Coordinates of C-alpha atoms in Angstrom, one line a residue:
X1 CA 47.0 25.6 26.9
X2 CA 47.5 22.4 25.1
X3 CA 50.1 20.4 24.2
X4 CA 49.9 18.3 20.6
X5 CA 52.4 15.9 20.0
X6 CA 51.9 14.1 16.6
X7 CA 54.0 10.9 15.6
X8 CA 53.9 11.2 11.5
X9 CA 55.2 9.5 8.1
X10 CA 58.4 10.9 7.1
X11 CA 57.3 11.4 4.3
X12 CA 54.1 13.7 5.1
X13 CA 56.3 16.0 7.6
X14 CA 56.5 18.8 4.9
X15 CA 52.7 18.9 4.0
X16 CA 51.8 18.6 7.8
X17 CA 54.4 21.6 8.3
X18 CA 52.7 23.9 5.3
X19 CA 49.1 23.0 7.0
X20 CA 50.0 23.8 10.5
X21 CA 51.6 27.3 8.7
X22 CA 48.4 27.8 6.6
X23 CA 46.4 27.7 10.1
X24 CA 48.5 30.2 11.9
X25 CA 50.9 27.7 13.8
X26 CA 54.6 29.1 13.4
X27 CA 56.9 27.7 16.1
X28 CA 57.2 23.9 16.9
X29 CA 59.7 21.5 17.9
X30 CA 60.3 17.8 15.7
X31 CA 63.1 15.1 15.6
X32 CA 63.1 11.9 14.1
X33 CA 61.8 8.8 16.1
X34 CA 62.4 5.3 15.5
X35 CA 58.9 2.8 16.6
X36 CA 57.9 -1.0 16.8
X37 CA 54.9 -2.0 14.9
X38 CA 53.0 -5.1 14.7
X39 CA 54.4 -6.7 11.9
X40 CA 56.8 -9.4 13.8
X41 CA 58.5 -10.6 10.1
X42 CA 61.5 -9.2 8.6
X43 CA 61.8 -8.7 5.1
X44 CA 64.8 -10.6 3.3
X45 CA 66.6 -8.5 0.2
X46 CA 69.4 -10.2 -1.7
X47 CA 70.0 -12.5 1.3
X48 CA 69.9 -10.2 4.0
X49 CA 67.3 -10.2 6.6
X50 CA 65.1 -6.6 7.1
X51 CA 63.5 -5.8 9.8
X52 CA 60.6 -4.2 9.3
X53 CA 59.2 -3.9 12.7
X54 CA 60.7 -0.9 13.4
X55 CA 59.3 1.8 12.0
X56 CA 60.5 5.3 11.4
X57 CA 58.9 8.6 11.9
X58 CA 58.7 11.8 12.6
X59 CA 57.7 13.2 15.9
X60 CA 56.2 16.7 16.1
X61 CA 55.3 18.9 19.3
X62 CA 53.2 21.7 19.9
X63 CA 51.9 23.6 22.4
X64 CA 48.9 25.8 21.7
X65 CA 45.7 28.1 23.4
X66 CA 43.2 26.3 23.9
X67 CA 41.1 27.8 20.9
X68 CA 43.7 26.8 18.9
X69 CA 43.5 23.2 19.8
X70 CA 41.2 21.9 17.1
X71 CA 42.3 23.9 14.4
X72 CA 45.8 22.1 14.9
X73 CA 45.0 19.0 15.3
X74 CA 42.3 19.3 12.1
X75 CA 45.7 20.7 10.4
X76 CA 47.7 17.6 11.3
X77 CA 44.4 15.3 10.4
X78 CA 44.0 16.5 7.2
X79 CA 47.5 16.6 5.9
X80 CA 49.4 13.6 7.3
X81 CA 46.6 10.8 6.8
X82 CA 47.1 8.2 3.7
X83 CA 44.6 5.9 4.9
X84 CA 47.2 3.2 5.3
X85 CA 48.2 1.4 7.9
X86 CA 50.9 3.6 9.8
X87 CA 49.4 7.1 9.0
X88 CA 50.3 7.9 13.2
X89 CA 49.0 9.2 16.2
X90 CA 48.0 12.2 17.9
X91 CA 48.4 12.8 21.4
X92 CA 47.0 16.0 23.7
X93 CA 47.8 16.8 27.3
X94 CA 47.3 19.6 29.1
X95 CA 50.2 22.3 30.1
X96 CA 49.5 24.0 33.4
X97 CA 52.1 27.4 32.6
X98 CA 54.4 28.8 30.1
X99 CA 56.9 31.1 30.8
X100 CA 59.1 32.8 28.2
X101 CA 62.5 33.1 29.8
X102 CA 64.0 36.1 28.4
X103 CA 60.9 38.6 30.3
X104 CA 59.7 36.1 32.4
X105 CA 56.5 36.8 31.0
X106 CA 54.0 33.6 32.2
X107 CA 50.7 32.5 30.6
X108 CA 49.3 31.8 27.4
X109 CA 50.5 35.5 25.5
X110 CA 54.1 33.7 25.8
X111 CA 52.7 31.2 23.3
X112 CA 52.7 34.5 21.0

């Protein structure tokens, strides 16, 4: 099993969601993140200083079989890059067990 976390643009999160849904990925976890980027300068508006260093996102996590690893990330790929600056990262680890704690049920059919 794998685990795919993706940090996104706000503003891609629904097309990322409909593309993971399109490939067969129906549950995962998200919550809004806040970054640092490289730009060190604020931004001033009408007098008031911006910064613009930090950076907000969206954070998406996912744990998958391993044949379902590159369909998922190819999902994420595809939908949430603008070719900017900024488009985000993708991250995969490795998850030793599941368990679903209602049965107690253990391996990947939990991820079912």
């Amino acid at each position: 099993m794998k685990k795919i976390e993706a940090i996104i643009r706000k503003s891609k999160y629904r097309v990322v969601k409909e593309a993971l849904h399109d490939v067969g990925v129906n549950f995962f976890s998200y919550w809004d993140v806040t970054g640092l980027g490289n730009e060190k300068e604020g931004h001033v508006y009408r007098g008031v200083s911006y910064s613009t260093s930090d950076i907000q996102r969206r954070h998406i996590s996912i744990v998958v079989n391993d044949d379902f690893e590159e369909v998922t990330i190819q999902a994420i790929l595809n939908s949430a890059a603008t070719g900017e600056v900024g488009d985000g990262k993708i991250f995969v680890s490795d998850i030793n067990e599941c368990y679903r704690i209602r049965t107690g049920e253990k391996g990947g059919d939990t991820l079912k």
